[in-house]
Short mmCIF file of C-alpha atoms and ligand atoms in Angstrom, two decimals:
data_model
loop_
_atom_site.label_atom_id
_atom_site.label_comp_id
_atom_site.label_asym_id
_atom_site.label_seq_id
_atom_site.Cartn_x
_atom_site.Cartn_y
_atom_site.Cartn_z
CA UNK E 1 131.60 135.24 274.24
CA UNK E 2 134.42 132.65 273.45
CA UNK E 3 136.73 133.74 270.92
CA UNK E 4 136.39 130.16 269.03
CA UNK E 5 132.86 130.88 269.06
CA UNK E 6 132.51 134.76 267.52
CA UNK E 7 135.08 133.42 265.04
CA UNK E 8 132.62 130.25 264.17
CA UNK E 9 129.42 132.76 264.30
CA UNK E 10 131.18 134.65 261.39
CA UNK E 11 132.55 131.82 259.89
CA UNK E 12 128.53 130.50 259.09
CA UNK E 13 127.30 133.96 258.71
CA UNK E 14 129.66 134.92 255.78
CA UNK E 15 128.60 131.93 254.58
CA UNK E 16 125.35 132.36 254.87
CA UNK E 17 125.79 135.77 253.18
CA UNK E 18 127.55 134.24 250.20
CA UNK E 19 124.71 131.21 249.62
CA UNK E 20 121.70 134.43 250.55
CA UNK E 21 123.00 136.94 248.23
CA UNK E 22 123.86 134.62 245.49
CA UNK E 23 120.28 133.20 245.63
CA UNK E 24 118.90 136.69 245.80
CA UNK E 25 120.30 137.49 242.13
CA UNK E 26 118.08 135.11 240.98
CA UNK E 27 115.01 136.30 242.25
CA UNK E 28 112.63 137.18 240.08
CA UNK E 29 109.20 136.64 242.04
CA UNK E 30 107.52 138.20 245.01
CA UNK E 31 107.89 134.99 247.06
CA UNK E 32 111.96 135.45 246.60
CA UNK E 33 111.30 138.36 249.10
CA UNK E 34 111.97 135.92 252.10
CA UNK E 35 115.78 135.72 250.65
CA UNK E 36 116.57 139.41 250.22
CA UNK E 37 115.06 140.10 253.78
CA UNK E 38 117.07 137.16 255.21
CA UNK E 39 120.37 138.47 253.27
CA UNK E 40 120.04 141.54 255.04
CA UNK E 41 119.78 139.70 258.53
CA UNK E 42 122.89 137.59 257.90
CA UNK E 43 124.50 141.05 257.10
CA UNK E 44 123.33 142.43 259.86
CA UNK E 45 124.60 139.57 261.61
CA UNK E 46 128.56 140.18 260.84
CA UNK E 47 128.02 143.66 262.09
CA UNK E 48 126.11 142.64 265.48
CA UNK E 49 129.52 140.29 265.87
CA UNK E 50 131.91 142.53 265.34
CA UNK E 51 132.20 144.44 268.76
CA UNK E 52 133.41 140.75 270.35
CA UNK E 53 135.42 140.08 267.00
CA UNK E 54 137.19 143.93 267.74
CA UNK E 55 138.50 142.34 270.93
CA UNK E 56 140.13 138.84 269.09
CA UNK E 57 141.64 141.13 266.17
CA UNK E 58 143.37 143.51 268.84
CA UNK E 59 145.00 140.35 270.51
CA UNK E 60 146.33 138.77 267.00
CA UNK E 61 147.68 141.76 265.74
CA UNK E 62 149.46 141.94 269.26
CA UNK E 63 150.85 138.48 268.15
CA UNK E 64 152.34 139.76 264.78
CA UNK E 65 152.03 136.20 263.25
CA UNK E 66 152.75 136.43 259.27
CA UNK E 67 149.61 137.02 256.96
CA UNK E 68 148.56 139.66 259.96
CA UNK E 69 148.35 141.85 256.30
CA UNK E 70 146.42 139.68 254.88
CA UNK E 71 143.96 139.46 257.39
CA UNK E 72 143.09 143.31 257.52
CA UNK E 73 142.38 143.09 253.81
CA UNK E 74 140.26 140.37 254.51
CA UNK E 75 138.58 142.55 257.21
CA UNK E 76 138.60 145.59 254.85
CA UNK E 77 136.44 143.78 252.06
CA UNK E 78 134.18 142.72 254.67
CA UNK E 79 133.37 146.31 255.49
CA UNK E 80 133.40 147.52 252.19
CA UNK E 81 130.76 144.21 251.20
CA UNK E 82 128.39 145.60 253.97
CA UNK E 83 128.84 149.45 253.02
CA UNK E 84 128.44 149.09 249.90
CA UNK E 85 125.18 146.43 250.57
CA UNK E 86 123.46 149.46 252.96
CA UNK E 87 124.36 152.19 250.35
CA UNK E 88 122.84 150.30 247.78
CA UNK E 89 119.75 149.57 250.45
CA UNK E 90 119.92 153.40 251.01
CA UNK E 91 119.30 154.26 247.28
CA UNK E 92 122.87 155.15 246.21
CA UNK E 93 122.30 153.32 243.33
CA UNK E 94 125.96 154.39 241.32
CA UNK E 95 129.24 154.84 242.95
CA UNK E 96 131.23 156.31 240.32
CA UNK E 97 133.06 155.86 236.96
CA UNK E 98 129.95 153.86 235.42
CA UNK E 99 130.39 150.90 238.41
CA UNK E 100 126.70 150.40 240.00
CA UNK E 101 126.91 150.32 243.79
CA UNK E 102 125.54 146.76 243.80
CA UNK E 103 128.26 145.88 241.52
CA UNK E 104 131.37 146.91 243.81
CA UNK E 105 128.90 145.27 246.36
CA UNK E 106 129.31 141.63 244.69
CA UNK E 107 132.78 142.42 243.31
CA UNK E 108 134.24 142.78 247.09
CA UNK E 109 131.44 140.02 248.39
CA UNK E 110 133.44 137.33 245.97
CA UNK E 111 136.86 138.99 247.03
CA UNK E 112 136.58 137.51 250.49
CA UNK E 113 136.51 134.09 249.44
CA UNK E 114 139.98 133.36 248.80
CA UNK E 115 141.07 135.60 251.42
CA UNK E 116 138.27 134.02 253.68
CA UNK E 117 139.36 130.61 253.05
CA UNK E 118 143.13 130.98 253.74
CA UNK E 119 142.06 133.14 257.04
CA UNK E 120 140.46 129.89 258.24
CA UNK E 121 143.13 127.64 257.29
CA UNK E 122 145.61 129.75 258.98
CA UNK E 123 143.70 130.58 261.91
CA UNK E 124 141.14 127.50 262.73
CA UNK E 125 138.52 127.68 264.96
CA UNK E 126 137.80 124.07 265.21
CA UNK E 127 134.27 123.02 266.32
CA UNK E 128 133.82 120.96 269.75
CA UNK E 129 131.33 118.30 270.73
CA UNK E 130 129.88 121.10 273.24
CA UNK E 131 129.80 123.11 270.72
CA UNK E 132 126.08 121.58 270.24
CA UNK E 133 124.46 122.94 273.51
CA UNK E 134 121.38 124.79 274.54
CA UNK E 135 123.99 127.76 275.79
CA UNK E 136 125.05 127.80 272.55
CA UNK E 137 121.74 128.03 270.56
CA UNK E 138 120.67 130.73 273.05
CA UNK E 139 123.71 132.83 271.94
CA UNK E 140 122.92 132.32 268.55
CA UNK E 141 119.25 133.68 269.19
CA UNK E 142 120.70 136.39 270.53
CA UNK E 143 123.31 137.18 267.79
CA UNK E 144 119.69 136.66 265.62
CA UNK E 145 117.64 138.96 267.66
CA UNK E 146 120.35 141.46 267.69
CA UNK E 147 120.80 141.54 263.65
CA UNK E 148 117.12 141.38 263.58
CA UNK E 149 117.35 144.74 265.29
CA UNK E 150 120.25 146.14 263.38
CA UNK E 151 118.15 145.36 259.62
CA UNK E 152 115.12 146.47 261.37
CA UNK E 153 116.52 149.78 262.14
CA UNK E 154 118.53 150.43 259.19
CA UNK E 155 114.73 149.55 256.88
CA UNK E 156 113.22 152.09 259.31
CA UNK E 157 115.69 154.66 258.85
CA UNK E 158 115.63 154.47 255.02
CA UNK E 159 111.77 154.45 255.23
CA UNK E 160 111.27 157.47 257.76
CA UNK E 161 113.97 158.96 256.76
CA UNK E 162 112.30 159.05 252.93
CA UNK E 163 115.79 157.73 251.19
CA UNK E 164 115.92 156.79 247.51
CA UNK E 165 116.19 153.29 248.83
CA UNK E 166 112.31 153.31 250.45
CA UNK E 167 111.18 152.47 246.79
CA UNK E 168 113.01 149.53 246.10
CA UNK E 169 111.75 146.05 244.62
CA UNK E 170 111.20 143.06 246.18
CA UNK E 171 114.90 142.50 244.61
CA UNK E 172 116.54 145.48 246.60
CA UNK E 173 116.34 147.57 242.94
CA UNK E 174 115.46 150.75 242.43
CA UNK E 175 113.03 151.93 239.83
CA UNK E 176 114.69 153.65 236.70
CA UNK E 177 113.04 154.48 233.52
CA UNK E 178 109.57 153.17 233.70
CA UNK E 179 107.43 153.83 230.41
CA UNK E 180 111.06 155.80 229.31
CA UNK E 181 112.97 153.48 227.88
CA UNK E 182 115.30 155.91 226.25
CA UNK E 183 116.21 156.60 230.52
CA UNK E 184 116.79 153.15 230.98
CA UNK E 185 120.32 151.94 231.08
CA UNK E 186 121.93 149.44 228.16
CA UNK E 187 123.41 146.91 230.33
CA UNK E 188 125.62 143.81 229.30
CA UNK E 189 126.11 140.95 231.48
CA UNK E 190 130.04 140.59 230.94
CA UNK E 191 131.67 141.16 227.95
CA UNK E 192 129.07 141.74 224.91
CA UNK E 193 128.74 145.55 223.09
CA UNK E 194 125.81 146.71 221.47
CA UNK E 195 126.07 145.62 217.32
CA UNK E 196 124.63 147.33 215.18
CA UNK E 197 122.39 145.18 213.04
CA UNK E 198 120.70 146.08 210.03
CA UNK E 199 116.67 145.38 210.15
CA UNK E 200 116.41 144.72 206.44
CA UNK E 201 118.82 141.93 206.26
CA UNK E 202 118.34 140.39 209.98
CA UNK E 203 116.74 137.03 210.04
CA UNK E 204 115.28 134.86 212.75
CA UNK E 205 115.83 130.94 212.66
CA UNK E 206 113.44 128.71 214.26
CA UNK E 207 114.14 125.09 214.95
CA UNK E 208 111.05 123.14 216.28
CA UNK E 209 111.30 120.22 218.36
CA UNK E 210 111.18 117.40 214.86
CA UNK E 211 114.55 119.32 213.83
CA UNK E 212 112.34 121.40 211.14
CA UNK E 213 113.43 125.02 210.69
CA UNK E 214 111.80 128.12 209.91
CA UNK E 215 113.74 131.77 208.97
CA UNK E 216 111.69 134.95 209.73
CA UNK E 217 112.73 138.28 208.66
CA UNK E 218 111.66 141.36 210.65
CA UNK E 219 108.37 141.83 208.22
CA UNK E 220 107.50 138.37 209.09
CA UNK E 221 107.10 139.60 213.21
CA UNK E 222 104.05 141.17 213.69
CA UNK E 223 103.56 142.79 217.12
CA UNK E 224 100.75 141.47 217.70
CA UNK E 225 100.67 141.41 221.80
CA UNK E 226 101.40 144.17 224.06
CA UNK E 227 102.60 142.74 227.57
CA UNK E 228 103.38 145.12 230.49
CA UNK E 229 106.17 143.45 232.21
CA UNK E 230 109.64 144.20 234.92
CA UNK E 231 112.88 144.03 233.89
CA UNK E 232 114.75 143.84 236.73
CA UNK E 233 118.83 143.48 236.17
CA UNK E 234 121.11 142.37 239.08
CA UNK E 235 123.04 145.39 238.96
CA UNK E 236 120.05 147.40 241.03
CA UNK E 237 117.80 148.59 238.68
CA UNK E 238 114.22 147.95 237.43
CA UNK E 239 111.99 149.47 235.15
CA UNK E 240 108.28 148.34 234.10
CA UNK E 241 106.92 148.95 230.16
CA UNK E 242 105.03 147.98 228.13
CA UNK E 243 106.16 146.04 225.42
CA UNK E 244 105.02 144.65 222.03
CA UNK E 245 105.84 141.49 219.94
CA UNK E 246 104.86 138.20 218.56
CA UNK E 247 103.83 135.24 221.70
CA UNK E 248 106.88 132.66 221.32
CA UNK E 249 104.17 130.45 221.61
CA UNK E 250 102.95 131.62 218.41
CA UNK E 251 106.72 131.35 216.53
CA UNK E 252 108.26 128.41 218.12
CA UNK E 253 105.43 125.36 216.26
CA UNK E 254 105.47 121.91 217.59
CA UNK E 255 106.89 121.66 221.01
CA UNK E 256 106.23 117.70 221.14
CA UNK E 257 108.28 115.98 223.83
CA UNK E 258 111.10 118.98 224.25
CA UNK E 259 112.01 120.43 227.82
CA UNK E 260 113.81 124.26 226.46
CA UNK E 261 113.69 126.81 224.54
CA UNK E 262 117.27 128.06 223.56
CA UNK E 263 117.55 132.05 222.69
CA UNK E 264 120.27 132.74 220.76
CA UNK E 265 121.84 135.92 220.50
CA UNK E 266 123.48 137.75 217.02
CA UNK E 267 126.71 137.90 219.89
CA UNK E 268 126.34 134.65 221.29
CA UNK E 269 125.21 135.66 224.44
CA UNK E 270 122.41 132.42 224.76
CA UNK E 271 119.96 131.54 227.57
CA UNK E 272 117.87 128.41 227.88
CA UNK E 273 114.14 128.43 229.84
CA UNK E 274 111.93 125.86 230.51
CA UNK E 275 109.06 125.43 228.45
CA UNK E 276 106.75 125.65 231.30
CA UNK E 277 107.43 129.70 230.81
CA UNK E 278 106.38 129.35 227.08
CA UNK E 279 102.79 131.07 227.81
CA UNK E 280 104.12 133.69 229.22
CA UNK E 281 107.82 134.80 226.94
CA UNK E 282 107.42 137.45 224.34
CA UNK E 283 109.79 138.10 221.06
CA UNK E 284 109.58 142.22 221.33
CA UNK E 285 110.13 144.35 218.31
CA UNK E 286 109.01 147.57 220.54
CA UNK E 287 108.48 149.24 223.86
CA UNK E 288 106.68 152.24 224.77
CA UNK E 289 104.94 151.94 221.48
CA UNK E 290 108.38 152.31 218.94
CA UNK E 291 110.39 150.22 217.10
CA UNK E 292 113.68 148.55 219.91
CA UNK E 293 116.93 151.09 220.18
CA UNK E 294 119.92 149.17 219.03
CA UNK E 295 120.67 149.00 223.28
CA UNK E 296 117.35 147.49 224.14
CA UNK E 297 117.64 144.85 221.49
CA UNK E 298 117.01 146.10 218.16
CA UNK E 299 115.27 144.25 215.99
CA UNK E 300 113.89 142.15 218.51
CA UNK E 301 114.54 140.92 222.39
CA UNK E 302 113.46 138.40 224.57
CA UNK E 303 110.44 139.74 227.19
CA UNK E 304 110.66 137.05 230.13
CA UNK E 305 108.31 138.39 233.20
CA UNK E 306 109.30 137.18 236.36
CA UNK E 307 112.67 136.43 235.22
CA UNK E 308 115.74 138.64 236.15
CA UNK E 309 117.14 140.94 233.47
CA UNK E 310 119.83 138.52 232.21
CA UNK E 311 117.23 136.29 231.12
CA UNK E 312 116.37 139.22 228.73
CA UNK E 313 117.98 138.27 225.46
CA UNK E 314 118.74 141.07 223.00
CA UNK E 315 119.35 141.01 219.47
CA UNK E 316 117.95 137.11 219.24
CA UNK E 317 118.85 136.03 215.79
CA UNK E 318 117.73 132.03 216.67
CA UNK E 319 114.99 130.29 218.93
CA UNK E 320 115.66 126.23 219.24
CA UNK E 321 112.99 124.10 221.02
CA UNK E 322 114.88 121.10 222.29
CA UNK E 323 115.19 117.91 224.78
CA UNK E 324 117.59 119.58 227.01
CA UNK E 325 116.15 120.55 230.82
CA UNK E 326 116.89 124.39 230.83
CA UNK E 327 119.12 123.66 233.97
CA UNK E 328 121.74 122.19 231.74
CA UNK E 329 123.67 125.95 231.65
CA UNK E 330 125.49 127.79 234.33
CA UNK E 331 123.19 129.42 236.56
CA UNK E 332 124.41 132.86 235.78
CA UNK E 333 125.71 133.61 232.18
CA UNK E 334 129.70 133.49 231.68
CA UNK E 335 130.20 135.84 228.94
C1 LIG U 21 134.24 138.51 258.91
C2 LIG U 21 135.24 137.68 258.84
C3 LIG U 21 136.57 137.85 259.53
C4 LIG U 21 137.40 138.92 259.56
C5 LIG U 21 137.20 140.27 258.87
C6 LIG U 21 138.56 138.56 260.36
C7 LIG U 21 139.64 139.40 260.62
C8 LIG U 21 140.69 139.12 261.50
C9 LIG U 21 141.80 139.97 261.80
C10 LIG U 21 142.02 141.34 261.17
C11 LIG U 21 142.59 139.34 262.71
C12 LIG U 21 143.89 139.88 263.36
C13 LIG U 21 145.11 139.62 262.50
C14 LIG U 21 145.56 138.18 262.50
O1 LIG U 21 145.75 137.59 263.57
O2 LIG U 21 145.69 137.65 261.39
C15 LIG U 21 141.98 138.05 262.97
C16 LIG U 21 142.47 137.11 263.84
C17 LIG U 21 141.95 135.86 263.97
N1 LIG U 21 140.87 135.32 263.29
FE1 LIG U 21 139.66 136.31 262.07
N2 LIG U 21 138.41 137.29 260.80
C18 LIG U 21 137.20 136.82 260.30
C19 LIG U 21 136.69 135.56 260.48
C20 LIG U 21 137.32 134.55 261.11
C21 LIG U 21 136.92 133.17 261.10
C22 LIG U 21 135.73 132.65 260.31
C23 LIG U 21 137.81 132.48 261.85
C24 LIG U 21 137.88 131.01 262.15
C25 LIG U 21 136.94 130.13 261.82
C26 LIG U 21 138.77 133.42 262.38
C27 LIG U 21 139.80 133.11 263.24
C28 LIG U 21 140.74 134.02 263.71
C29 LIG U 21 141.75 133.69 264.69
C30 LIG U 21 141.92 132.34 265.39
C31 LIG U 21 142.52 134.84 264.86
C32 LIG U 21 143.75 135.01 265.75
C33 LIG U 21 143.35 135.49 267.14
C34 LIG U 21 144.59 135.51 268.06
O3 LIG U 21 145.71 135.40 267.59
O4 LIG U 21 144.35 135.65 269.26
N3 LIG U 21 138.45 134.66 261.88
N4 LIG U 21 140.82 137.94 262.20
C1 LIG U 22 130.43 138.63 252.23
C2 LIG U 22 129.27 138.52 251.64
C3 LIG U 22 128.16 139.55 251.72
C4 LIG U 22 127.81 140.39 252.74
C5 LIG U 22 128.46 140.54 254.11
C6 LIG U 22 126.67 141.16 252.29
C7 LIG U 22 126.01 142.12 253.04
C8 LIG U 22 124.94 142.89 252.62
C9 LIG U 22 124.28 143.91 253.39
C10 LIG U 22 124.63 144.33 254.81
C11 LIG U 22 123.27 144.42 252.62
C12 LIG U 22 122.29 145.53 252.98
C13 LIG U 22 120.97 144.89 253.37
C14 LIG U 22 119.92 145.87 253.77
O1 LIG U 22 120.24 146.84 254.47
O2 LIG U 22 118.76 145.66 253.41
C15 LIG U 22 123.30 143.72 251.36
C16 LIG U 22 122.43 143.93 250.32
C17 LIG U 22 122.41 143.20 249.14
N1 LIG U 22 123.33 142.22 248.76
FE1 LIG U 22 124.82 141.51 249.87
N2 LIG U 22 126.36 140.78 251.01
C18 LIG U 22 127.26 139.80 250.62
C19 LIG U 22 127.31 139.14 249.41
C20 LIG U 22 126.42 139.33 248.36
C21 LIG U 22 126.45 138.63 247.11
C22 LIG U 22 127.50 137.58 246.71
C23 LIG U 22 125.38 139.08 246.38
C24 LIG U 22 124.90 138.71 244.99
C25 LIG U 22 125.53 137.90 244.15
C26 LIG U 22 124.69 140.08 247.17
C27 LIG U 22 123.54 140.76 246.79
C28 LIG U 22 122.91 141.73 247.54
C29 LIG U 22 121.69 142.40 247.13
C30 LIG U 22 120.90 142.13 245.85
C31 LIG U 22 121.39 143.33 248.14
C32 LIG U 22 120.22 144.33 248.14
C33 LIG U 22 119.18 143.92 249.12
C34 LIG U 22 118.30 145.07 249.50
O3 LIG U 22 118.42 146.15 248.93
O4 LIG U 22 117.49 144.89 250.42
N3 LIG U 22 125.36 140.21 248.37
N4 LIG U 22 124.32 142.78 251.38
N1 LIG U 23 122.78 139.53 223.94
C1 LIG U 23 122.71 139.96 225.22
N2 LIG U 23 121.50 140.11 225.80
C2 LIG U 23 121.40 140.55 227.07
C3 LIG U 23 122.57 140.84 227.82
C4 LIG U 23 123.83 140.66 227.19
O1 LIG U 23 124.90 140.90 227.79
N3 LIG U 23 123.86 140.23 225.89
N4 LIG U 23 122.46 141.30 229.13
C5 LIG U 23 121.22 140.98 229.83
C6 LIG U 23 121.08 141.75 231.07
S1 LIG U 23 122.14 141.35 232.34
C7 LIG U 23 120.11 142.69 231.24
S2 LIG U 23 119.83 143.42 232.75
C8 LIG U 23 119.27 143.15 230.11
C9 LIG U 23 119.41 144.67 229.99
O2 LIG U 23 118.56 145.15 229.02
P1 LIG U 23 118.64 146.65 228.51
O3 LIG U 23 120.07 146.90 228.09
O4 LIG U 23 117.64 146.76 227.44
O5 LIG U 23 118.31 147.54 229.69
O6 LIG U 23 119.65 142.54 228.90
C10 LIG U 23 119.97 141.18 228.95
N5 LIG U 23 120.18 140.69 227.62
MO1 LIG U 24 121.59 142.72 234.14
#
């Protein structure tokens, strides 16, 4: 295969594996399957390229050009990205000093971008008019069928092979502290710690969609639904409970023309859903039948099912229906 070509097969498959793994933090359904499956092709992918991209690395680093260095770290994050992506796969769900294994996965996954880019700008690979040829599209079926191969062997191998991994969600994450909740792990998106709040004096403001507001205290919050739901965070771990509360439906009053429903943290942290989930979101006061630990969101946490874990918010302290679509917020929290 044509150097140019290898180098423009990896150049679309990292960025497929970017745009794939990205999207596949967001999954929170069954039907997001399709992504986490295809994210594991497009991984597959780099590795099914790399005997023909061996060949063009031993002839540059005969040609000592500068940035050579800079290069092999480039290539070095690329191998730790798809280690640390089959470890995780595998079931190796922590790699040390409190850092999950899907963690360093992302971390060195987000490292190759600036290194990526200035590769390509150094050392272009630019794409021909015959580039677009049925020779072409039947290498790229091959490259396909071969990472096809690769993923389908590596499942296999982790399912006959009975690894920790053979359990894992349609998300990739392994199962952790279902109907335990004292087993499953506080986790923080960023930068928030766990406060602790007192129950007698927290309160609860509600803002309906005419501006009117309402303060609960915790007596006010009667757990009156139980709802047996997945909380599934991106750093590769799930666990199912069952957990009580009062229906948002019930709390939040006239909805009228609004589009979201803002949850507001006592830390700030803050996440806005569409009101099409409103049937379905649940203020819980407790899990496994007692009261919220200060972790899990003591006095009371957002339940969302079918949403990923940092949908989840903890220690809510304010609920605001309003006219802005949910999608107004960075996909992905910032703090
Ligand atoms: C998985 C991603 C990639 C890795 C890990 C990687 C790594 C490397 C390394 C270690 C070298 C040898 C040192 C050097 O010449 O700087 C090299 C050379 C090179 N790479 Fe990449 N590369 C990747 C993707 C790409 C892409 C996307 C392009 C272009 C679109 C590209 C174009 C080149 C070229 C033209 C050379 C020089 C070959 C020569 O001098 O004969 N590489 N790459
Ligand atoms: C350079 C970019 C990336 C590469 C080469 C890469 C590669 C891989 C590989 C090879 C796997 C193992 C798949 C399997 O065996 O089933 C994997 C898994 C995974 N990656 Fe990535 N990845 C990249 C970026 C990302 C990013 C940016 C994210 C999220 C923001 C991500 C999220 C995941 C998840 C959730 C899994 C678990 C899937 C499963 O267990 O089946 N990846 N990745
Ligand atoms: N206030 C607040 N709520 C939060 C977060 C946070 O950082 N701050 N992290 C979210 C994330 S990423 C996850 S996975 C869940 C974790 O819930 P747990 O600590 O009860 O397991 O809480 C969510 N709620
Ligand atoms: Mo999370």
């Amino acid at each position: 295969m044509a150097a140019r070509r290898t180098n423009l097969g990896l150049l679309i498959l990292l960025a497929l594996a970017l745009l794939t793994g990205t999207v596949a933090f967001g999954v929170g359904v069954p039907a997001g399957r399709a992504v986490v499956i295809a994210h594991g092709v497009v991984g597959a992918g780099l590795v099914a390229l790399s005997p023909w991209k061996a060949a063009i690395v031993r002839r540059g680093m005969r040609r000592a050009r500068p940035g050579r260095w800079a290069s092999v770290a480039l290539a070095a994050l690329v191998v730790a990205t798809v280690l640390t992506g089959v470890a995780h796969a595998a079931g190796w769900r922590v790699l040390g000093g409190g850092v999950t294994t899907m963690q360093a996965h992302v971390g060195a996954a987000l490292a190759t971008i600036p290194l990526g880019v200035w590769h390509v700008v150094a050392r272009p690979a630019p794409v021909r008019r015959t580039d677009l040829s049925r020779r072409t599209a039947l290498r790229a079926g091959r490259v396909l069928g071969m990472a096809g191969l690769l993923w389908g062997a590596a499942e296999a191998a982790i399912q006959l092979g009975s690894l920790a991994g053979r359990d894992r969600r349609f998300t990739g994450s392994h199962e952790l502290g279902t109907d335990r909740p004292a087993r499953m792990p506080v986790t923080q998106w960023f930068t928030d710690t766990v406060p602790q709040i007192d129950g007698d004096t927290w309160s609860l403001t509600i803002t309906d969609a005419n501006g009117s507001r309402r303060v609960l205290g915790l007596q006010n919050l009667e757990p009156a639904q139980r709802t047996r739901a997945t909380i599934d965070c991106t750093g590769g771990w799930f666990a199912t409970q069952d957990w009580e509360g009062a229906p948002v439906r019930d709390l939040v009053g006239d909805v009228g023309d609004a589009r979201s429903l803002l949850v507001v943290s006592h830390t700030g942290y803050a996440r806005r859903l569409p009101l099409r989930d409103l049937d379905t979101l649940l203020l819980a006061t407790h899990v496994a039948g007692s009261p919220l630990s200060p972790g899990h969101g003591f006095p009371a946490r957002l339940v969302a099912p079918g949403r990923r874990g940092f949908w989840w918010v903890k220690w809510v302290t304010e609920i605001r229906t309003d006219p802005t679509p949910w999608w107004v917020q960075p996909p992905f929290p910032l703090t």
